[in-house]
Tab-separated table of C-alpha atoms in Angstrom:
chain	number	residue	atom	x	y	z
A	1	MET	CA	-19.819	57.837	56.807
A	2	MET	CA	-16.606	58.522	54.568
A	3	ASN	CA	-17.328	59.315	50.767
A	4	ARG	CA	-15.331	58.632	47.628
A	5	THR	CA	-13.797	61.670	47.896
A	6	ALA	CA	-12.523	61.370	50.821
A	7	GLN	CA	-10.259	58.234	50.814
A	8	PRO	CA	-7.382	57.915	53.282
A	9	ALA	CA	-3.782	58.402	51.774
A	10	GLY	CA	-2.108	55.430	50.464
A	11	THR	CA	-5.725	53.663	49.470
A	12	PRO	CA	-5.755	51.350	46.448
A	13	VAL	CA	-7.729	51.998	43.666
A	14	SER	CA	-8.985	48.669	43.844
A	15	SER	CA	-10.580	49.324	47.244
A	16	VAL	CA	-12.464	52.276	45.973
A	17	PRO	CA	-16.401	50.922	45.577
A	18	SER	CA	-17.104	51.014	41.818
A	19	LYS	CA	-20.489	52.525	40.476
A	20	PHE	CA	-23.355	49.771	40.491
A	21	HIS	CA	-24.200	48.464	37.133
A	22	GLY	CA	-27.625	46.910	36.622
A	23	PRO	CA	-28.340	43.717	34.382
A	24	PHE	CA	-28.955	45.818	31.643
A	25	VAL	CA	-25.593	47.579	31.792
A	26	ARG	CA	-23.862	44.096	32.786
A	27	TRP	CA	-25.805	41.501	30.421
A	28	PRO	CA	-27.351	43.674	27.742
A	29	ARG	CA	-28.052	40.762	25.771
A	30	ALA	CA	-29.454	38.572	28.215
A	31	ALA	CA	-31.304	41.380	29.614
A	32	ASP	CA	-32.984	42.324	26.139
A	33	ALA	CA	-33.933	39.023	25.662
A	34	THR	CA	-35.455	38.373	29.024
A	35	LEU	CA	-37.318	41.628	28.284
A	36	ALA	CA	-38.551	40.455	24.918
A	37	LEU	CA	-39.903	37.361	26.336
A	38	VAL	CA	-41.835	39.026	29.511
A	39	LEU	CA	-43.373	41.566	27.224
A	40	PHE	CA	-44.255	39.020	24.573
A	41	LEU	CA	-45.823	37.096	27.179
A	42	ALA	CA	-47.779	39.767	28.617
A	43	VAL	CA	-49.107	40.774	25.449
A	44	THR	CA	-50.276	37.250	24.433
A	45	PHE	CA	-51.716	35.958	27.839
A	46	LEU	CA	-53.407	39.304	29.247
A	47	GLU	CA	-55.992	41.081	28.237
A	48	GLU	CA	-57.612	43.778	29.823
A	49	GLY	CA	-60.941	43.089	31.870
A	50	PRO	CA	-63.738	44.671	33.632
A	51	GLY	CA	-62.822	47.836	35.914
A	52	ASP	CA	-59.403	48.080	34.260
A	53	SER	CA	-58.296	44.957	35.476
A	54	LEU	CA	-55.931	42.725	33.788
A	55	VAL	CA	-57.427	38.851	33.097
A	56	PHE	CA	-55.558	35.915	31.800
A	57	ARG	CA	-56.317	34.904	28.199
A	58	PRO	CA	-55.850	31.190	26.749
A	59	LEU	CA	-53.599	30.733	24.130
A	60	PRO	CA	-56.535	29.004	22.044
A	61	ASP	CA	-58.419	32.151	22.297
A	62	LEU	CA	-55.963	34.208	20.242
A	63	PRO	CA	-56.171	34.204	16.516
A	64	PRO	CA	-52.874	33.223	14.506
A	65	PRO	CA	-52.382	36.178	12.834
A	66	VAL	CA	-52.428	38.077	16.003
A	67	LEU	CA	-50.070	35.592	17.605
A	68	LEU	CA	-48.062	35.950	14.840
A	69	LEU	CA	-48.069	40.218	15.066
A	70	PHE	CA	-47.065	39.583	18.997
A	71	SER	CA	-44.340	36.954	18.354
A	72	ALA	CA	-42.601	39.924	15.539
A	73	ALA	CA	-43.222	42.727	17.743
A	74	GLY	CA	-41.779	40.849	20.887
A	75	ALA	CA	-38.806	38.863	19.045
A	76	ALA	CA	-37.833	42.425	17.449
A	77	LEU	CA	-37.238	43.941	21.010
A	78	TYR	CA	-34.038	41.789	21.118
A	79	TRP	CA	-32.263	44.441	18.824
A	80	ARG	CA	-33.774	47.330	20.285
A	81	ARG	CA	-30.072	48.441	20.935
A	82	ARG	CA	-28.460	47.989	17.738
A	83	ARG	CA	-31.631	48.435	15.615
A	84	PRO	CA	-33.766	50.931	17.516
A	85	THR	CA	-35.693	52.442	14.933
A	86	ALA	CA	-36.486	49.410	12.888
A	87	VAL	CA	-37.786	47.842	15.769
A	88	MET	CA	-40.088	50.658	16.584
A	89	GLY	CA	-41.367	50.487	13.007
A	90	VAL	CA	-42.091	46.803	13.549
A	91	ALA	CA	-43.741	47.295	16.608
A	92	LEU	CA	-46.095	50.102	15.439
A	93	ALA	CA	-46.825	47.908	12.332
A	94	SER	CA	-47.795	45.062	14.484
A	95	TRP	CA	-49.794	47.147	16.434
A	96	ALA	CA	-51.755	48.970	13.886
A	97	PRO	CA	-53.966	45.812	12.800
A	98	THR	CA	-55.214	45.026	16.187
A	99	LEU	CA	-56.387	48.699	17.139
A	100	GLY	CA	-60.115	48.982	18.051
A	101	SER	CA	-60.045	45.286	19.134
A	102	SER	CA	-59.268	43.454	22.499
A	103	TYR	CA	-56.086	42.252	20.783
A	104	ALA	CA	-54.684	45.580	20.849
A	105	THR	CA	-52.391	45.215	23.297
A	106	LEU	CA	-48.798	46.443	22.247
A	107	GLY	CA	-48.965	49.572	23.287
A	108	GLY	CA	-46.159	48.569	26.145
A	109	ILE	CA	-43.916	47.248	23.490
A	110	VAL	CA	-44.276	50.549	21.478
A	111	LEU	CA	-43.465	52.235	24.770
A	112	VAL	CA	-40.032	50.456	25.093
A	113	THR	CA	-39.129	50.882	21.708
A	114	LEU	CA	-39.688	54.844	22.022
A	115	TYR	CA	-37.504	54.761	24.810
A	116	SER	CA	-34.822	52.606	22.894
A	117	VAL	CA	-34.899	55.127	20.204
A	118	GLY	CA	-34.227	58.039	22.567
A	119	ARG	CA	-31.803	56.082	23.984
A	120	HIS	CA	-29.613	54.280	21.365
A	121	THR	CA	-30.072	56.436	18.364
A	122	ASP	CA	-28.220	59.942	17.512
A	123	ASP	CA	-30.909	60.880	15.068
A	124	LYS	CA	-33.348	63.099	16.511
A	125	ARG	CA	-36.125	62.780	13.749
A	126	TRP	CA	-37.100	59.035	14.448
A	127	GLY	CA	-38.259	60.237	17.999
A	128	PRO	CA	-40.760	62.950	17.295
A	129	LEU	CA	-41.927	60.803	14.193
A	130	GLY	CA	-42.501	57.647	16.183
A	131	ILE	CA	-44.507	59.795	18.999
A	132	VAL	CA	-46.638	61.016	16.292
A	133	ALA	CA	-47.415	57.873	15.006
A	134	ALA	CA	-48.075	56.213	18.778
A	135	THR	CA	-50.338	59.112	19.627
A	136	ALA	CA	-52.102	58.407	16.144
A	137	SER	CA	-52.696	55.101	16.739
A	138	ILE	CA	-53.842	55.635	20.608
A	139	THR	CA	-56.341	58.065	18.874
A	140	ILE	CA	-57.752	55.672	16.348
A	141	ASP	CA	-58.055	52.915	19.412
A	142	GLY	CA	-59.406	55.493	21.631
A	143	LEU	CA	-62.104	56.412	19.438
A	144	LEU	CA	-62.797	53.110	17.994
A	145	GLN	CA	-63.446	51.807	21.935
A	146	SER	CA	-64.896	54.988	22.974
A	147	ILE	CA	-61.759	55.416	25.751
A	148	PRO	CA	-62.366	58.635	27.604
A	149	TRP	CA	-60.015	61.653	26.311
A	150	GLY	CA	-58.451	61.904	29.517
A	151	GLU	CA	-56.734	58.139	29.534
A	152	LEU	CA	-55.925	59.191	25.920
A	153	SER	CA	-54.359	62.076	26.884
A	154	LEU	CA	-52.291	60.461	29.966
A	155	CYS	CA	-51.224	57.880	27.068
A	156	TYR	CA	-49.852	60.628	25.011
A	157	VAL	CA	-47.927	61.998	27.944
A	158	ILE	CA	-46.560	58.470	28.589
A	159	MET	CA	-45.344	57.762	25.205
A	160	GLY	CA	-43.658	61.136	24.785
A	161	GLY	CA	-42.119	60.714	28.399
A	162	ALA	CA	-40.832	57.522	27.401
A	163	TRP	CA	-38.695	58.781	24.552
A	164	TYR	CA	-37.779	61.905	25.837
A	165	PHE	CA	-36.487	60.133	29.361
A	166	GLY	CA	-34.414	57.999	27.052
A	167	ARG	CA	-33.109	60.967	25.188
A	168	ARG	CA	-32.071	62.400	28.326
A	169	LEU	CA	-30.215	59.556	29.624
A	170	ARG	CA	-28.443	59.188	26.202
A	171	LEU	CA	-27.138	63.031	26.485
A	172	ARG	CA	-26.364	62.660	29.919
A	173	ALA	CA	-23.919	59.604	29.072
A	174	GLU	CA	-22.405	61.516	26.472
A	175	ARG	CA	-21.742	64.473	28.340
A	176	ALA	CA	-20.150	61.882	30.677
A	177	VAL	CA	-18.096	60.549	28.172
A	178	GLN	CA	-16.876	64.040	27.503
A	179	ARG	CA	-15.875	64.975	30.852
A	180	ARG	CA	-14.175	61.810	31.418
A	181	GLN	CA	-12.282	62.927	27.827
A	182	GLU	CA	-11.735	66.444	28.719
A	183	GLN	CA	-10.628	65.023	32.371
A	184	ALA	CA	-7.970	62.808	30.562
A	185	ALA	CA	-6.876	65.095	28.581
A	186	GLU	CA	-6.302	67.753	31.215
A	187	ALA	CA	-4.387	65.234	33.413
A	188	GLN	CA	-1.735	64.518	30.428
A	189	ARG	CA	-1.347	68.221	29.726
A	190	VAL	CA	-0.963	68.535	33.376
A	191	VAL	CA	1.308	65.657	33.461
A	192	ALA	CA	3.202	67.127	30.920
A	193	GLU	CA	3.851	70.763	32.270
A	194	GLU	CA	4.846	68.861	35.411
A	195	ARG	CA	7.357	66.705	33.447
A	196	THR	CA	8.981	69.805	31.654
A	197	HIS	CA	9.165	71.903	34.998
A	198	ILE	CA	10.892	69.153	36.607
A	199	ALA	CA	12.968	68.919	33.825
A	200	ARG	CA	13.799	72.258	33.971
A	201	GLU	CA	14.444	72.253	37.741
A	202	LEU	CA	16.990	69.206	37.291
A	203	HIS	CA	18.781	71.071	34.017
A	204	ASP	CA	19.286	74.161	36.410
A	205	VAL	CA	20.843	71.674	39.108
A	206	VAL	CA	22.840	70.060	36.391
A	207	ALA	CA	24.344	73.349	34.936
A	208	HIS	CA	24.951	74.568	38.462
A	209	ARG	CA	26.933	71.444	39.466
A	210	VAL	CA	28.918	71.798	35.948
A	211	SER	CA	29.677	75.220	36.577
A	212	MET	CA	30.950	74.861	39.718
A	213	MET	CA	33.243	71.903	38.624
A	214	THR	CA	34.739	74.240	35.660
A	215	VAL	CA	35.413	77.017	38.394
A	216	GLN	CA	36.846	74.588	40.782
A	217	ALA	CA	39.255	72.855	38.259
A	218	GLY	CA	40.348	76.422	36.952
A	219	ALA	CA	41.237	77.348	40.626
A	220	ALA	CA	43.001	73.998	41.173
A	221	ARG	CA	45.313	74.795	38.352
A	222	MET	CA	45.908	78.470	39.690
A	223	VAL	CA	46.840	77.325	42.860
A	224	ALA	CA	48.352	73.946	41.856
A	225	ALA	CA	52.359	75.154	42.078
A	226	GLU	CA	52.063	77.403	45.224
A	227	ASP	CA	49.393	75.163	47.198
A	228	PRO	CA	49.307	71.650	46.568
A	229	GLN	CA	46.956	70.843	49.491
A	230	GLY	CA	44.277	73.435	48.319
A	231	ALA	CA	44.391	72.358	44.968
A	232	LEU	CA	43.861	68.443	46.214
A	233	GLU	CA	40.870	69.492	48.331
A	234	ALA	CA	39.432	71.598	44.939
A	235	MET	CA	39.785	68.350	43.003
A	236	THR	CA	37.974	66.468	45.575
A	237	ALA	CA	34.956	68.870	45.436
A	238	VAL	CA	35.400	68.807	41.698
A	239	GLU	CA	34.830	64.674	41.964
A	240	GLU	CA	32.084	65.287	44.366
A	241	ALA	CA	30.352	67.767	42.250
A	242	GLY	CA	30.543	65.495	39.124
A	243	ARG	CA	29.052	62.630	40.635
A	244	GLN	CA	26.116	64.804	41.866
A	245	ALA	CA	25.787	66.382	38.594
A	246	LEU	CA	25.514	62.739	36.950
A	247	ASP	CA	23.143	61.578	39.674
A	248	GLU	CA	21.034	64.598	38.838
A	249	LEU	CA	21.552	64.012	34.979
A	250	ARG	CA	19.922	60.497	35.451
A	251	HIS	CA	16.971	61.700	37.123
A	252	LEU	CA	16.625	64.557	34.325
A	253	LEU	CA	16.913	61.691	31.801
A	254	GLY	CA	14.448	59.750	33.622
A	255	VAL	CA	11.619	62.876	33.452
A	256	LEU	CA	12.474	62.857	29.690
A	257	ARG	CA	11.869	59.519	29.015
A	258	PRO	CA	8.441	58.831	27.635
A	259	LYS	CA	5.971	56.837	29.947
A	260	THR	CA	8.226	57.150	32.804
A	261	GLU	CA	6.719	57.291	36.458
A	262	ARG	CA	7.952	59.930	38.264
A	263	ASP	CA	7.048	58.314	42.064
A	264	GLY	CA	10.878	57.541	42.217
A	265	LEU	CA	11.742	60.986	41.796
A	266	GLY	CA	13.199	62.705	45.147
A	267	PRO	CA	11.495	65.477	46.617
A	268	GLN	CA	12.157	68.989	45.369
A	269	PRO	CA	15.044	70.865	47.877
A	270	GLY	CA	13.871	73.323	50.294
A	271	LEU	CA	15.073	75.365	53.327
A	272	PRO	CA	16.425	71.973	55.207
A	273	ASP	CA	19.104	71.459	52.558
A	274	LEU	CA	20.223	74.995	52.350
A	275	PRO	CA	23.149	73.945	55.141
A	276	ARG	CA	24.181	71.263	52.649
A	277	LEU	CA	24.438	74.025	49.650
A	278	ILE	CA	26.371	76.178	51.851
A	279	ALA	CA	28.866	73.481	52.997
A	280	GLN	CA	29.301	72.222	49.196
A	281	VAL	CA	29.965	75.938	48.440
A	282	ARG	CA	32.561	76.305	51.157
A	283	GLU	CA	34.305	73.347	49.694
A	284	ALA	CA	34.497	75.038	46.401
A	285	GLY	CA	36.553	77.704	48.333
A	286	LEU	CA	33.677	80.470	48.900
A	287	ASP	CA	33.469	82.267	52.585
A	288	VAL	CA	29.750	81.760	53.091
A	289	SER	CA	27.776	82.449	56.400
A	290	LEU	CA	24.055	81.926	56.506
A	291	THR	CA	21.682	83.704	58.715
A	292	ASP	CA	18.371	82.041	58.874
A	293	ASP	CA	15.667	84.052	60.871
A	294	LEU	CA	12.788	82.012	59.334
A	295	HIS	CA	10.972	80.741	61.984
A	296	ALA	CA	7.321	79.742	60.739
A	297	PRO	CA	6.796	77.019	58.208
A	298	LEU	CA	6.713	78.219	54.307
A	299	PRO	CA	4.926	76.984	51.415
A	300	ALA	CA	6.740	74.032	49.557
A	301	ARG	CA	6.913	76.536	46.119
A	302	VAL	CA	8.526	79.127	48.483
A	303	GLU	CA	10.964	76.906	50.009
A	304	LEU	CA	12.101	75.719	46.729
A	305	SER	CA	12.558	79.152	45.187
A	306	VAL	CA	14.391	80.261	47.981
A	307	TYR	CA	17.037	77.142	47.551
A	308	ARG	CA	17.102	78.075	43.954
A	309	ILE	CA	17.457	81.802	44.113
A	310	VAL	CA	20.318	81.244	47.107
A	311	GLN	CA	21.996	78.586	44.770
A	312	GLU	CA	22.071	80.464	41.636
A	313	ALA	CA	23.557	83.471	43.762
A	314	LEU	CA	26.235	81.761	45.075
A	315	THR	CA	26.985	79.884	41.899
A	316	ASN	CA	27.199	83.490	40.194
A	317	VAL	CA	29.520	84.764	43.140
A	318	LEU	CA	31.759	81.977	42.699
A	319	LYS	CA	31.651	82.319	38.937
A	320	HIS	CA	32.581	86.308	38.787
A	321	SER	CA	34.363	86.648	42.186
A	322	GLY	CA	35.989	83.638	42.719
A	323	PRO	CA	37.090	81.605	45.943
A	324	HIS	CA	37.456	83.310	49.096
A	325	THR	CA	35.141	85.965	48.440
A	326	HIS	CA	33.058	86.839	51.616
A	327	THR	CA	29.262	86.295	51.279
A	328	GLU	CA	26.149	86.240	53.658
A	329	VAL	CA	22.995	84.826	52.857
A	330	ARG	CA	20.565	86.542	54.967
A	331	LEU	CA	16.792	84.956	55.309
A	332	ARG	CA	14.128	86.848	57.436
A	333	HIS	CA	10.554	87.509	57.708
A	334	ASP	CA	9.304	90.995	56.115
A	335	ARG	CA	8.412	93.667	58.801
A	336	THR	CA	5.645	95.339	56.502
A	337	GLY	CA	3.658	92.276	55.177
A	338	PRO	CA	3.420	88.304	55.183
A	339	GLY	CA	6.553	87.778	53.405
A	340	ILE	CA	10.129	86.879	53.570
A	341	THR	CA	13.324	88.451	52.222
A	342	VAL	CA	16.191	86.681	50.485
A	343	GLU	CA	19.342	88.703	50.620
A	344	VAL	CA	22.802	87.530	49.101
A	345	LEU	CA	25.669	89.900	49.610
A	346	ASP	CA	29.656	89.605	48.691
A	347	ASP	CA	32.433	91.948	49.019
A	348	GLY	CA	33.721	91.079	45.421
A	349	GLY	CA	37.284	90.886	46.950
A	350	GLY	CA	38.186	87.174	45.477
A	351	ALA	CA	38.671	88.344	41.488
A	352	VAL	CA	41.339	85.916	40.806
A	353	LEU	CA	39.422	83.486	38.937
A	354	GLN	CA	37.607	85.551	36.253
A	355	SER	CA	40.249	85.807	34.096
A	356	VAL	CA	40.614	81.920	34.118
A	357	SER	CA	37.217	81.294	33.730
A	358	GLY	CA	36.338	83.885	31.020
A	359	ALA	CA	33.212	85.010	33.608
A	360	GLY	CA	34.559	88.352	34.008
A	361	GLN	CA	32.512	89.737	30.705
A	362	VAL	CA	29.179	88.217	32.052
A	363	GLY	CA	28.387	90.794	34.229
A	364	THR	CA	24.867	91.351	36.040
A	365	GLY	CA	23.077	90.639	32.894
A	366	GLY	CA	23.477	87.006	33.032
A	367	HIS	CA	20.685	84.581	32.417
A	368	GLY	CA	21.066	83.261	36.286
A	369	ILE	CA	19.600	86.698	37.402
A	370	VAL	CA	16.629	86.530	34.791
A	371	GLY	CA	15.812	83.176	36.022
A	372	MET	CA	15.971	84.188	39.640
A	373	ARG	CA	13.815	87.198	38.708
A	374	GLU	CA	11.434	85.131	36.912
A	375	ARG	CA	11.007	82.692	39.999
A	376	ALA	CA	10.106	85.787	42.359
A	377	LEU	CA	7.628	87.064	39.867
A	378	LEU	CA	6.188	83.919	39.454
A	379	LEU	CA	5.269	83.839	43.053
A	380	GLY	CA	4.097	87.586	43.190
A	381	GLY	CA	7.387	88.609	44.578
A	382	THR	CA	10.102	91.217	43.296
A	383	LEU	CA	13.797	90.805	43.023
A	384	ASP	CA	16.648	93.388	42.457
A	385	ALA	CA	20.260	92.783	42.076
A	386	GLY	CA	23.195	95.311	41.545
A	387	PRO	CA	26.601	96.639	42.940
A	388	ARG	CA	26.982	97.673	46.442
A	389	PRO	CA	28.175	100.947	47.242
A	390	GLY	CA	31.226	99.722	49.080
A	391	GLY	CA	31.945	97.540	46.720
A	392	GLY	CA	30.811	93.994	45.988
A	393	PHE	CA	27.347	92.872	44.864
A	394	ARG	CA	23.806	92.433	46.347
A	395	LEU	CA	20.639	90.763	45.461
A	396	THR	CA	17.476	91.001	47.275
A	397	ALA	CA	14.254	88.953	46.887
A	398	HIS	CA	11.129	89.360	48.418
A	399	LEU	CA	8.637	86.542	48.269
A	400	PRO	CA	5.126	86.618	49.676
A	401	VAL	CA	4.073	83.438	51.864
A	402	GLN	CA	0.221	83.703	51.498
A	403	GLY	CA	-1.257	80.261	50.059
A	404	GLU	CA	-1.565	76.905	51.271
A	405	SER	CA	1.708	74.606	50.900
A	406	THR	CA	1.859	72.757	47.597
């Protein structure tokens, strides 16, 4: 049998069975009125007979003052939720004049009022006081009617247990409400963090697009006189990057907009998207080759980090070395442990664009490398970047792949 926590994917919330609620929860006023009427009829028409049996008592045999006390105690039960302490006081006061007689049958009503005090009031004083008053009444009635102490002791336990049971139910309900509030607050916090994370991801994408557009436009201006066709291709790439930046910006604004569902956002990029990224960078003029020796599937968080690291690294190459720079992207499994290595190497040959874009002064200490290193550290990996001995630049990231896919 399938439990509630194992619902199939896509199951509507409305189809999940809801918790059963009895009549005292679904129709509290009608249930309390019925309870008051039933207990009033019981104490009015039933009395204890020989051998602890219950016998019917005709209404004419009931004195009018006793009937009035029974009516007051029974009617008060209707307000046992809203005024539990007052109802308990009325029940105890109605019971007291009948003690020692055959009309002392209001113990059941007093029992219900003790439960109601424990269940429906926050004040911890009235429950113990009510138990003391009830046990005193039971003791007086037992002494007047010579009831054995064993039966009296059982009555003491029942009266105290009624209040304790109601109190436990109240505390459990309060804890359940508190848990729901904490879960709702935690869910809101997680949603806010996730929205912020996605916004940062989309911000990175837009920043990369705009950076590529700037570089491509500068390259087009530089070669426009000597290579019109190359300039035209560069401007076409600028146009395409601009469209993509606008699309990503719409997603970014959607994430930042309050109370906007994130179901419409596309999935985060991964390894299958790397060829498309490489093609876009090639259109910008970078000479890029991709060597992908990864065969086993990777967790989604690792694939996203690999994509972002490669994207940022290629953008830095394009920014600092310019078009026509030969760049290699290598992805492989680590030989020493369960992880992967991401390498981005360039020969630093295309430095023509540095004087145009003003990027030559940025060096290797820009925020791009800091962000890439932060991504690697968040996964428990490492990232190193620096110049190559023979010229150019090398970036190496080691990322662990242990854990389930997110």
